[in-house]
Coordinates of C-alpha atoms in Angstrom, one line a residue:
X106 CA 182.1 33.2 218.1
X107 CA 183.3 29.9 216.5
X108 CA 181.1 27.8 214.2
X109 CA 181.5 24.1 213.2
X110 CA 181.8 23.4 209.4
X111 CA 178.4 21.8 209.5
X112 CA 176.9 25.1 210.7
X113 CA 178.3 27.4 207.9
X114 CA 175.1 27.0 205.7
X115 CA 173.1 28.9 208.4
X116 CA 175.9 31.2 209.4
X117 CA 174.4 34.8 209.9
X118 CA 176.5 37.8 209.6
X119 CA 176.7 39.5 213.0
X120 CA 175.8 43.1 211.3
X121 CA 173.4 42.3 208.7
X122 CA 171.6 39.4 210.6
X123 CA 171.2 37.4 207.2
X124 CA 173.3 34.8 205.4
X125 CA 176.9 35.6 204.2
X126 CA 176.2 36.1 200.6
X127 CA 179.0 38.1 199.4
X128 CA 182.6 39.0 200.6
X129 CA 183.2 41.3 203.6
X130 CA 185.8 44.0 203.3
X131 CA 187.2 45.6 206.3
X132 CA 189.6 48.4 205.3
X133 CA 191.3 48.8 208.6
X134 CA 194.4 50.8 207.4
X135 CA 194.1 53.1 204.4
X136 CA 196.9 55.3 203.2
X137 CA 196.2 59.2 203.2
X138 CA 197.1 59.4 199.6
X139 CA 195.9 56.8 197.0
X140 CA 196.8 57.8 193.5
X141 CA 195.6 54.4 192.1
X142 CA 193.0 51.8 193.0
X143 CA 193.0 48.0 191.8
X144 CA 190.7 47.4 188.8
X145 CA 189.9 44.3 186.7
X146 CA 192.9 43.2 184.8
X147 CA 195.6 44.9 187.0
X148 CA 198.4 42.9 188.1
X149 CA 199.1 43.1 191.8
X150 CA 201.7 42.0 194.2
X151 CA 200.6 41.6 197.9
X152 CA 201.3 39.8 201.1
X153 CA 198.6 38.0 202.9
X154 CA 197.6 35.7 206.0
X155 CA 194.9 33.3 205.2
X156 CA 193.0 31.8 208.1
X157 CA 189.7 29.9 208.7
X158 CA 186.9 32.0 210.0
X159 CA 185.7 29.2 212.1
X160 CA 188.6 28.6 214.4
X161 CA 191.2 31.2 213.2
X162 CA 193.6 28.5 211.9
X163 CA 196.1 29.7 209.5
X164 CA 196.1 27.8 206.2
X165 CA 198.4 29.9 204.2
X166 CA 200.8 32.9 204.4
X167 CA 203.1 34.6 201.8
X168 CA 205.0 36.1 204.8
X169 CA 205.9 32.5 205.9
X170 CA 207.0 31.8 202.3
X171 CA 209.1 35.1 202.4
X172 CA 207.8 36.0 198.9
X173 CA 204.9 38.1 198.0
X174 CA 202.0 36.7 196.0
X175 CA 201.7 37.9 192.2
X176 CA 198.5 37.7 190.4
X177 CA 196.0 39.4 188.0
X178 CA 192.8 40.7 189.3
X179 CA 189.3 39.9 187.8
X180 CA 190.1 37.3 185.3
X181 CA 189.5 34.1 187.4
X182 CA 193.0 33.6 188.4
X183 CA 192.0 33.9 192.0
X184 CA 189.0 32.6 194.0
X185 CA 186.1 34.7 193.1
X186 CA 186.0 36.2 196.6
X187 CA 189.4 37.5 196.4
X188 CA 188.9 38.8 192.9
X189 CA 186.1 40.9 194.4
X190 CA 187.6 41.7 197.6
X191 CA 191.0 43.1 196.0
X192 CA 189.1 45.6 193.8
X193 CA 189.6 49.3 194.8
X194 CA 192.5 48.5 197.0
X195 CA 195.4 51.0 197.3
X196 CA 199.2 50.4 197.6
X197 CA 200.0 50.1 201.3
X198 CA 196.4 49.5 202.2
X199 CA 195.7 46.8 204.8
X200 CA 192.3 45.1 204.5
X201 CA 190.7 42.0 205.8
X202 CA 188.6 40.1 203.3
X203 CA 186.0 37.5 204.6
X204 CA 184.9 35.2 201.8
X205 CA 181.9 32.9 202.0
X206 CA 182.3 29.3 200.8
X207 CA 180.5 29.8 197.5
X208 CA 183.0 32.5 196.6
X209 CA 186.0 30.4 197.8
X210 CA 186.2 26.6 197.7
X211 CA 182.7 25.8 198.2
X212 CA 181.5 22.3 199.3
X213 CA 184.6 20.7 198.1
X214 CA 187.3 22.4 200.0
X215 CA 191.0 22.4 198.8
X216 CA 193.5 19.8 199.1
X217 CA 192.9 18.7 202.7
X218 CA 193.9 22.1 203.9
X219 CA 190.4 24.0 203.6
X220 CA 187.6 22.1 204.6
X221 CA 184.3 22.1 202.7
X222 CA 182.0 25.0 203.1
X223 CA 184.9 27.0 204.9
X224 CA 184.5 30.8 205.4
X225 CA 187.9 32.2 204.7
X226 CA 189.5 35.3 206.2
X227 CA 192.5 37.2 204.4
X228 CA 194.6 39.8 205.9
X229 CA 196.1 41.6 202.8
X230 CA 198.8 44.2 202.4
X231 CA 199.0 45.5 198.8
X232 CA 202.5 46.1 197.8
X233 CA 202.2 46.9 194.1
X234 CA 199.9 47.3 191.2
X235 CA 200.4 47.8 187.5
X236 CA 198.7 47.0 184.3
X237 CA 200.0 45.7 181.0
X238 CA 198.9 49.0 179.3
X239 CA 201.0 51.1 181.9
X240 CA 203.7 53.5 180.6
X241 CA 206.6 55.1 182.3
X242 CA 205.3 58.0 184.4
X243 CA 207.5 61.1 185.1
X244 CA 206.7 64.2 187.3
X245 CA 209.0 67.1 187.8
X246 CA 209.4 68.2 191.4
X247 CA 211.8 71.2 190.7
X248 CA 213.5 72.7 187.8
X249 CA 216.0 75.6 187.4
X250 CA 214.7 78.8 186.1
X251 CA 217.0 78.6 183.0
X252 CA 217.6 75.4 181.1
X253 CA 219.5 75.7 177.9
X254 CA 220.0 72.1 177.3
X255 CA 217.9 68.9 178.0
X256 CA 218.9 65.3 178.0
X257 CA 218.7 63.4 174.8
X258 CA 219.6 59.7 173.6
X259 CA 223.4 59.2 173.3
X260 CA 224.0 61.8 176.1
X261 CA 226.1 60.8 179.0
X262 CA 224.4 61.5 182.4
X263 CA 225.6 61.8 185.9
X264 CA 222.7 61.7 188.3
X265 CA 221.8 61.0 191.9
X266 CA 218.8 58.9 192.8
X267 CA 216.9 57.3 195.5
X268 CA 215.1 54.1 194.4
X269 CA 212.0 52.7 196.2
X270 CA 209.5 50.1 195.5
X271 CA 205.9 51.4 195.1
X272 CA 205.2 50.6 198.5
X273 CA 208.1 53.1 199.6
X274 CA 210.6 50.5 200.7
X275 CA 214.1 51.8 199.6
X276 CA 216.1 49.3 197.5
X277 CA 219.0 51.5 196.5
X278 CA 220.4 55.0 196.6
X279 CA 223.4 56.8 195.1
X280 CA 223.4 59.3 198.0
X281 CA 224.3 56.5 200.5
X282 CA 227.5 55.9 198.4
X283 CA 228.1 59.6 197.8
X284 CA 228.8 59.0 194.2
X285 CA 226.5 59.6 191.1
X286 CA 225.2 57.0 188.8
X287 CA 226.9 57.5 185.5
X288 CA 225.5 56.0 182.1
X289 CA 224.8 56.7 178.5
X290 CA 221.1 57.5 177.7
X291 CA 219.3 55.3 175.2
X292 CA 222.3 53.0 174.6
X293 CA 221.0 50.0 176.7
X294 CA 223.1 50.9 179.7
X295 CA 219.8 51.4 181.9
X296 CA 216.6 49.7 182.3
X297 CA 214.2 50.5 179.5
X298 CA 211.9 52.6 181.8
X299 CA 214.9 54.9 183.0
X300 CA 216.2 55.2 179.4
X301 CA 212.6 56.7 178.6
X302 CA 212.2 58.6 182.0
X303 CA 215.4 60.6 181.9
X304 CA 214.8 62.0 178.4
X305 CA 214.3 65.8 178.4
X306 CA 215.7 66.6 181.9
X307 CA 217.7 69.8 182.8
X308 CA 220.8 69.8 184.8
X309 CA 219.5 70.6 188.4
X310 CA 216.1 69.1 187.8
X311 CA 214.6 66.8 190.2
X312 CA 212.0 64.2 188.8
X313 CA 209.9 61.3 190.1
X314 CA 210.1 58.4 187.5
X315 CA 207.8 55.4 188.0
X316 CA 208.6 52.3 186.0
X317 CA 206.3 49.4 185.5
X318 CA 207.9 46.0 186.1
X319 CA 207.9 45.0 182.6
X320 CA 210.2 48.1 181.9
X321 CA 212.4 47.5 184.8
X322 CA 213.5 44.1 186.0
X323 CA 210.3 42.1 185.3
X324 CA 209.8 38.6 186.5
X325 CA 213.3 38.0 187.7
X326 CA 213.8 41.0 189.8
X327 CA 217.2 42.1 190.8
X328 CA 219.1 40.2 193.3
X329 CA 217.9 40.4 196.8
X330 CA 216.9 44.2 196.6
X331 CA 214.3 44.2 193.9
X332 CA 211.6 41.6 193.9
X333 CA 210.2 39.9 190.8
X334 CA 207.5 42.1 189.0
X335 CA 208.2 45.3 191.1
X336 CA 207.3 48.7 190.0
X337 CA 210.2 51.0 190.7
X338 CA 209.9 54.6 191.8
X339 CA 213.1 56.7 191.2
X340 CA 213.6 60.3 192.8
X341 CA 216.3 61.7 190.3
X342 CA 218.5 64.8 190.5
X343 CA 220.3 65.4 187.2
X344 CA 223.8 66.4 188.1
X345 CA 225.6 66.6 184.7
X346 CA 225.1 65.9 181.0
X347 CA 227.3 66.0 178.0
X348 CA 227.7 64.4 174.5
X349 CA 230.8 62.8 173.2
X350 CA 230.4 65.1 170.4
X351 CA 230.5 68.3 172.5
X352 CA 232.9 71.2 172.1
X353 CA 233.7 73.9 174.4
X354 CA 231.0 76.3 175.2
X355 CA 232.3 79.9 175.6
X356 CA 230.1 82.6 177.0
X357 CA 231.4 86.2 177.0
X358 CA 230.3 88.0 180.0
X359 CA 232.3 91.2 179.9
X360 CA 234.8 92.7 177.5
X361 CA 236.5 95.9 178.4
X362 CA 236.3 99.1 176.0
X363 CA 239.5 99.6 173.9
X364 CA 240.7 96.1 173.7
X365 CA 243.8 96.3 171.3
X366 CA 245.4 92.9 172.1
X367 CA 244.1 89.4 172.7
X368 CA 245.7 86.3 174.0
X369 CA 247.5 84.0 171.7
X370 CA 249.4 80.6 172.2
X371 CA 252.8 81.3 173.8
X372 CA 251.4 84.3 176.0
X373 CA 251.6 83.8 179.9
X374 CA 248.3 84.7 181.6
X375 CA 247.2 85.4 185.0
X376 CA 243.5 85.1 185.8
X377 CA 241.1 84.4 188.6
X378 CA 238.3 81.8 188.4
X379 CA 235.6 80.0 190.1
X380 CA 235.2 76.3 189.1
X381 CA 231.9 74.6 189.5
X382 CA 230.3 71.4 188.1
X383 CA 227.1 72.0 185.9
X384 CA 224.9 71.8 188.9
X385 CA 226.6 74.7 190.5
X386 CA 228.5 72.9 193.1
X387 CA 232.0 74.4 193.5
X388 CA 235.2 72.4 193.4
X389 CA 237.8 75.2 193.3
X390 CA 238.3 78.8 193.3
X391 CA 241.5 81.1 193.0
X392 CA 239.6 83.8 194.9
X393 CA 239.6 81.5 198.1
X394 CA 243.3 81.2 197.8
X395 CA 243.6 85.1 197.1
X396 CA 246.1 84.3 194.2
X397 CA 245.6 84.2 190.5
X398 CA 246.1 81.1 188.4
X399 CA 249.2 81.8 186.2
X400 CA 250.2 79.8 183.1
X401 CA 251.3 79.6 179.6
X402 CA 248.7 79.3 176.9
X403 CA 248.5 76.8 174.3
X404 CA 251.5 74.8 175.5
X405 CA 249.9 71.9 177.4
X406 CA 250.2 73.3 181.0
X407 CA 246.5 73.2 181.6
X408 CA 243.6 70.9 180.5
X409 CA 243.1 70.9 176.6
X410 CA 239.8 72.8 177.1
X411 CA 241.2 75.6 179.0
X412 CA 244.2 75.7 176.8
X413 CA 241.9 76.4 173.9
X414 CA 239.5 78.7 175.8
X415 CA 242.2 81.0 177.0
X416 CA 243.1 82.2 173.6
X417 CA 241.5 85.3 172.1
X418 CA 240.9 87.2 175.5
X419 CA 241.3 90.7 176.3
X420 CA 242.8 92.0 179.6
X421 CA 240.0 92.4 182.2
X422 CA 237.6 90.2 180.1
X423 CA 235.1 87.8 181.9
X424 CA 234.1 84.6 180.4
X425 CA 232.0 81.4 181.3
X426 CA 233.8 78.4 180.0
X427 CA 231.9 75.0 179.8
X428 CA 234.4 72.2 179.3
X429 CA 233.3 68.6 178.5
X430 CA 235.1 65.8 180.2
X431 CA 237.0 64.5 177.2
X432 CA 238.5 68.1 177.1
X433 CA 239.2 68.2 180.8
X434 CA 239.9 65.1 183.2
X435 CA 238.2 62.5 181.3
X436 CA 236.7 59.4 182.7
X437 CA 239.2 59.0 185.6
X438 CA 238.7 62.6 187.1
X439 CA 240.9 63.9 190.0
X440 CA 240.9 61.9 193.1
X441 CA 238.1 63.1 195.4
X442 CA 238.0 66.6 193.9
X443 CA 236.6 66.0 190.4
X444 CA 234.5 62.9 189.6
X445 CA 235.1 61.0 186.5
X446 CA 233.3 62.2 183.3
X447 CA 232.6 65.5 185.0
X448 CA 231.7 68.7 182.9
X449 CA 233.5 71.6 184.5
X450 CA 232.4 75.1 184.4
X451 CA 234.9 78.1 184.8
X452 CA 233.9 81.7 185.6
X453 CA 237.2 83.4 184.6
X454 CA 238.4 86.9 184.9
X455 CA 241.6 87.9 183.1
X456 CA 243.7 90.1 185.2
X457 CA 246.7 90.3 182.7
X458 CA 248.8 88.5 180.2
X459 CA 252.1 89.2 178.4
X460 CA 254.5 87.4 176.1
X461 CA 258.2 86.8 177.1
X462 CA 259.2 88.8 174.0
X463 CA 257.0 92.0 175.1
X464 CA 258.9 95.2 175.5
X465 CA 257.9 98.1 177.7
X466 CA 254.8 100.0 176.3
X467 CA 254.9 103.7 176.5
X468 CA 252.0 106.1 175.9
X469 CA 252.4 109.8 176.3
X470 CA 249.2 111.2 177.6
X471 CA 250.4 114.9 177.9
X472 CA 253.4 116.7 176.6
X473 CA 254.4 120.4 177.3
X474 CA 254.7 122.8 174.1
X475 CA 258.3 123.4 175.2
X476 CA 260.3 120.3 175.5
X477 CA 264.0 121.3 175.0
X478 CA 265.5 119.1 177.8
X479 CA 264.6 115.4 178.2
X480 CA 265.6 113.0 180.9
X481 CA 268.5 110.6 180.3
X482 CA 271.1 108.5 182.2
X483 CA 272.7 110.1 185.3
X484 CA 270.0 112.7 185.5
X485 CA 268.5 113.3 188.8
X486 CA 264.7 113.4 188.4
X487 CA 261.5 113.7 190.6
X488 CA 258.4 112.1 189.5
X489 CA 254.9 111.4 190.5
X490 CA 253.5 108.0 190.0
X491 CA 250.7 105.5 190.5
X492 CA 251.6 101.9 190.1
X493 CA 248.7 99.4 189.5
X494 CA 247.9 96.0 188.2
X495 CA 246.2 95.9 184.9
X496 CA 242.7 95.4 186.5
X497 CA 243.1 98.8 188.2
X498 CA 244.1 97.5 191.6
X499 CA 246.4 100.2 193.1
X500 CA 249.6 99.0 194.5
X501 CA 251.7 102.1 195.2
X502 CA 251.6 105.7 194.7
X503 CA 253.8 108.7 195.2
X504 CA 250.6 110.4 196.9
X505 CA 251.0 108.0 199.9
X506 CA 254.4 109.9 200.7
X507 CA 253.1 113.5 200.0
X508 CA 256.1 114.3 197.9
X509 CA 257.3 113.0 194.4
X510 CA 259.8 110.3 194.2
X511 CA 263.5 110.9 193.3
X512 CA 266.0 108.8 191.4
X513 CA 269.0 108.9 189.3
X514 CA 268.5 107.3 185.9
X515 CA 270.7 104.7 185.1
X516 CA 271.7 104.0 188.6
X517 CA 269.7 100.7 188.8
X518 CA 267.6 102.3 191.6
X519 CA 264.3 101.3 190.0
X520 CA 263.0 98.4 187.9
X521 CA 264.2 98.3 184.4
X522 CA 260.8 98.9 182.9
X523 CA 260.2 102.1 185.1
X524 CA 263.8 103.2 184.2
X525 CA 262.7 102.8 180.4
X526 CA 259.5 104.6 181.0
X527 CA 261.2 107.6 182.7
X528 CA 263.8 108.1 180.1
X529 CA 263.3 110.8 177.4
X530 CA 260.8 112.8 179.3
X531 CA 260.3 116.5 179.7
X532 CA 259.4 118.3 182.7
X533 CA 255.5 118.3 182.9
X534 CA 255.2 115.4 180.6
X535 CA 252.8 112.5 181.5
X536 CA 252.9 109.0 180.5
X537 CA 251.2 105.7 180.9
X538 CA 253.9 102.9 180.9
X539 CA 253.0 99.2 180.7
X540 CA 255.8 97.1 182.3
X541 CA 255.7 93.2 181.6
X542 CA 257.1 91.1 184.5
X543 CA 260.5 90.4 182.8
X544 CA 261.1 94.2 182.8
X545 CA 259.5 94.5 186.2
X546 CA 259.6 92.1 189.3
X547 CA 259.6 88.8 187.5
X548 CA 258.3 85.5 188.4
X549 CA 258.9 86.1 192.1
X550 CA 257.1 89.3 192.4
X551 CA 257.9 91.8 195.3
X552 CA 256.5 93.0 198.6
X553 CA 252.8 93.8 197.5
X554 CA 253.4 92.8 193.9
X555 CA 252.1 89.5 192.7
X556 CA 254.3 87.0 190.8
X557 CA 254.6 87.5 187.2
X558 CA 252.4 90.7 187.3
X559 CA 252.2 93.1 184.5
X560 CA 252.4 96.6 186.0
X561 CA 250.8 99.8 184.8
X562 CA 252.4 103.1 185.8
X563 CA 251.0 106.6 185.4
X564 CA 254.0 108.9 185.5
X565 CA 254.5 112.7 185.5
X566 CA 257.9 114.3 185.6
X567 CA 258.0 117.2 187.8
X568 CA 261.8 118.1 188.2
X569 CA 264.8 117.3 186.2
X570 CA 268.4 118.0 187.1
X571 CA 271.0 116.9 184.5
X572 CA 273.5 114.6 185.8
X573 CA 277.1 113.5 185.4
X574 CA 278.5 110.2 184.4
X575 CA 278.8 107.3 186.9
X576 CA 282.2 107.8 188.7
X577 CA 282.3 111.6 188.3
X578 CA 281.4 114.3 190.8
X579 CA 281.9 117.2 188.2
X580 CA 281.9 117.6 184.3
X581 CA 282.6 120.5 182.0
X582 CA 279.8 121.3 179.8
X583 CA 282.0 122.0 176.8
X584 CA 285.7 122.7 177.0
X585 CA 287.2 123.8 180.3
X586 CA 289.6 126.6 180.9
X587 CA 292.9 126.1 179.4
X588 CA 295.3 126.5 181.1
X589 CA 293.2 125.4 184.1
X590 CA 295.3 126.5 187.1
X591 CA 295.4 130.3 186.4
X592 CA 291.5 130.2 186.1
X593 CA 291.2 128.5 189.4
X594 CA 293.8 130.9 191.2
X595 CA 291.3 133.6 191.5
X596 CA 293.6 136.0 193.4
X597 CA 296.8 135.1 191.5
X598 CA 298.8 134.2 194.5
X599 CA 299.8 130.7 193.0
X600 CA 297.9 128.6 195.4
X601 CA 294.3 127.6 195.7
X602 CA 292.9 126.8 199.2
X603 CA 289.5 125.1 199.5
X604 CA 287.5 128.3 199.8
X605 CA 289.1 129.6 196.5
X606 CA 288.6 126.2 194.9
X607 CA 284.7 126.1 196.0
X608 CA 284.2 129.5 194.7
X609 CA 285.7 128.7 191.3
X610 CA 283.5 125.4 191.0
X611 CA 280.3 127.3 192.0
X612 CA 281.0 130.1 189.4
X613 CA 281.3 127.5 186.7
X614 CA 278.0 126.0 187.8
X615 CA 276.3 129.1 188.1
X616 CA 277.4 130.3 184.4
X617 CA 276.5 126.9 183.1
X618 CA 280.0 125.8 182.2
X619 CA 280.2 122.9 184.5
X620 CA 277.8 120.6 186.4
X621 CA 278.1 118.9 189.8
X622 CA 276.5 115.5 190.6
X623 CA 273.0 116.3 191.4
X624 CA 271.2 115.0 194.4
X625 CA 274.2 115.3 196.7
X626 CA 275.5 118.0 199.1
X627 CA 277.4 120.4 196.9
X628 CA 279.9 121.4 199.7
X629 CA 280.6 117.7 200.2
X630 CA 281.1 117.0 196.7
X631 CA 283.6 120.0 196.3
X632 CA 285.4 119.0 199.5
X633 CA 285.9 115.5 197.9
X634 CA 287.1 117.2 194.7
X635 CA 289.6 119.3 196.4
X636 CA 290.8 116.5 198.5
X637 CA 291.6 114.5 195.3
X638 CA 293.6 117.4 193.9
X639 CA 295.5 118.2 197.0
X640 CA 297.9 115.5 196.5
X641 CA 300.2 116.4 199.3
X642 CA 297.4 117.1 201.7
X643 CA 298.7 120.6 202.7
X644 CA 295.3 122.3 202.4
X645 CA 296.2 124.0 199.2
X646 CA 296.4 123.1 195.5
X647 CA 299.4 124.3 193.5
X648 CA 299.9 124.3 189.7
X649 CA 302.2 121.1 189.8
X650 CA 299.5 119.1 191.6
X651 CA 297.4 119.7 188.4
X652 CA 300.2 118.2 186.2
X653 CA 300.8 114.6 187.4
X654 CA 304.0 112.8 186.1
X655 CA 303.7 111.5 182.5
X656 CA 301.1 112.2 180.0
X657 CA 298.2 110.1 181.4
X658 CA 295.7 111.8 183.6
X659 CA 295.7 110.7 187.3
X660 CA 292.8 108.8 188.7
X661 CA 292.0 112.1 190.8
X662 CA 291.7 114.1 187.7
X663 CA 289.6 111.3 186.0
X664 CA 287.2 111.3 188.9
X665 CA 286.9 115.0 189.1
X666 CA 287.1 115.9 185.3
X667 CA 289.1 119.1 186.0

């Protein structure tokens, strides 16, 4: 139904059947959640289309101007009908407000655009609402179970956020750039409302912060993304916090019993670690590489914070080390791996450490009451062993072979540190021997042995055969027979064949007067000795063959020590 302007005075409302004496409000789109309604003295920002009731002709539109309308409600800054019609409205609500002439522009109209006695219809969308008395509102969505530190002015923060207007329209997001927003708190780097709203947060906390326009970008807005007089809503996730005055934070998790030595500057350490940021996001792990991190301590090979934190540790100790960025990678970070100004958290487990000047450590754990004969160079020994890393990881064991291991001391058959540990032992003696890598397999390691690993040997000497010097097959234990040939010539026939020579040697061994090289076939050794003395290779030794020309011993005599 349409009415001429002259007919407005008798216009009857189609529902009430009487004159239109007040505004008519049609709330045709109401949001499900309405935390706040417009009240007198509130400021609002809204879009509208204004049209004449009589013919539907549009006389004004904020949409056409591309700019929302801003005003204060209930103080006469709007026509009376709008002051009334906007009361109780929610953000994102759409309502149609029909205003009779006496609550609009009356019998005068407005500027030739609105005729006299015109009924006006406004389609309104409320975008924002605030009051001069408003304060920053913050609400925690989620929070870690433990929170040892909260943000305070002068702290440096790294946080993610989604920024929306009060109507829900997104204006910015750190997530879209996959990069945190970084700033000092309370130093003027942020809008005043964020400086206030971020105080007291824990790392990992999510918080909604609502900032009224006068504590945000105010009348000017911000570029094309934040309109003037806009309330801002930030959903914030705090990723990191530190203060320029922060030092290392070291939390001891586990210390083995019997710690007699701790790391010092100059030591070489092997440790496993998990590296995370303060919010728990991992950036690196030695466990994933299945290889320890190895370095010298206190010599600048690692970040300053770790260089300091790695001192004073025991083997097997576990620690959590929190390193502020000025003791880590600073404002620059490391490529895409570590952001600038990131606090780093390392959970470390010390596997072993040593000093390049360390000697082999020998601890006797059992020694027989009788210990008259001890192992030394050239001895043939049998021993049982377990070889493990200092964290208890077993590498090798003689149990794997169901028999003791055999070696000749001094023959460079085993690593130098094990040689040292096996020397001076009695049969039945047990030892624990710690072998630093420069006495073991060195920087390169070996099959199954990590690089620069300190090794722990558990040793038991089970058999000992005294040996002969390198290059000899037989030695006298004391002075040999003099003259020698008559002693060798057992039947006195002036010649000594192999059988007679072998009998003579075995008698000397049996009576403890001489010693064959252990670990070799005795018949083979004796045959080699005989061949060395049988200079003319006729299958027998005569006295002249034991008296080489000149006064010097022959090479054969030297090798055989006869």
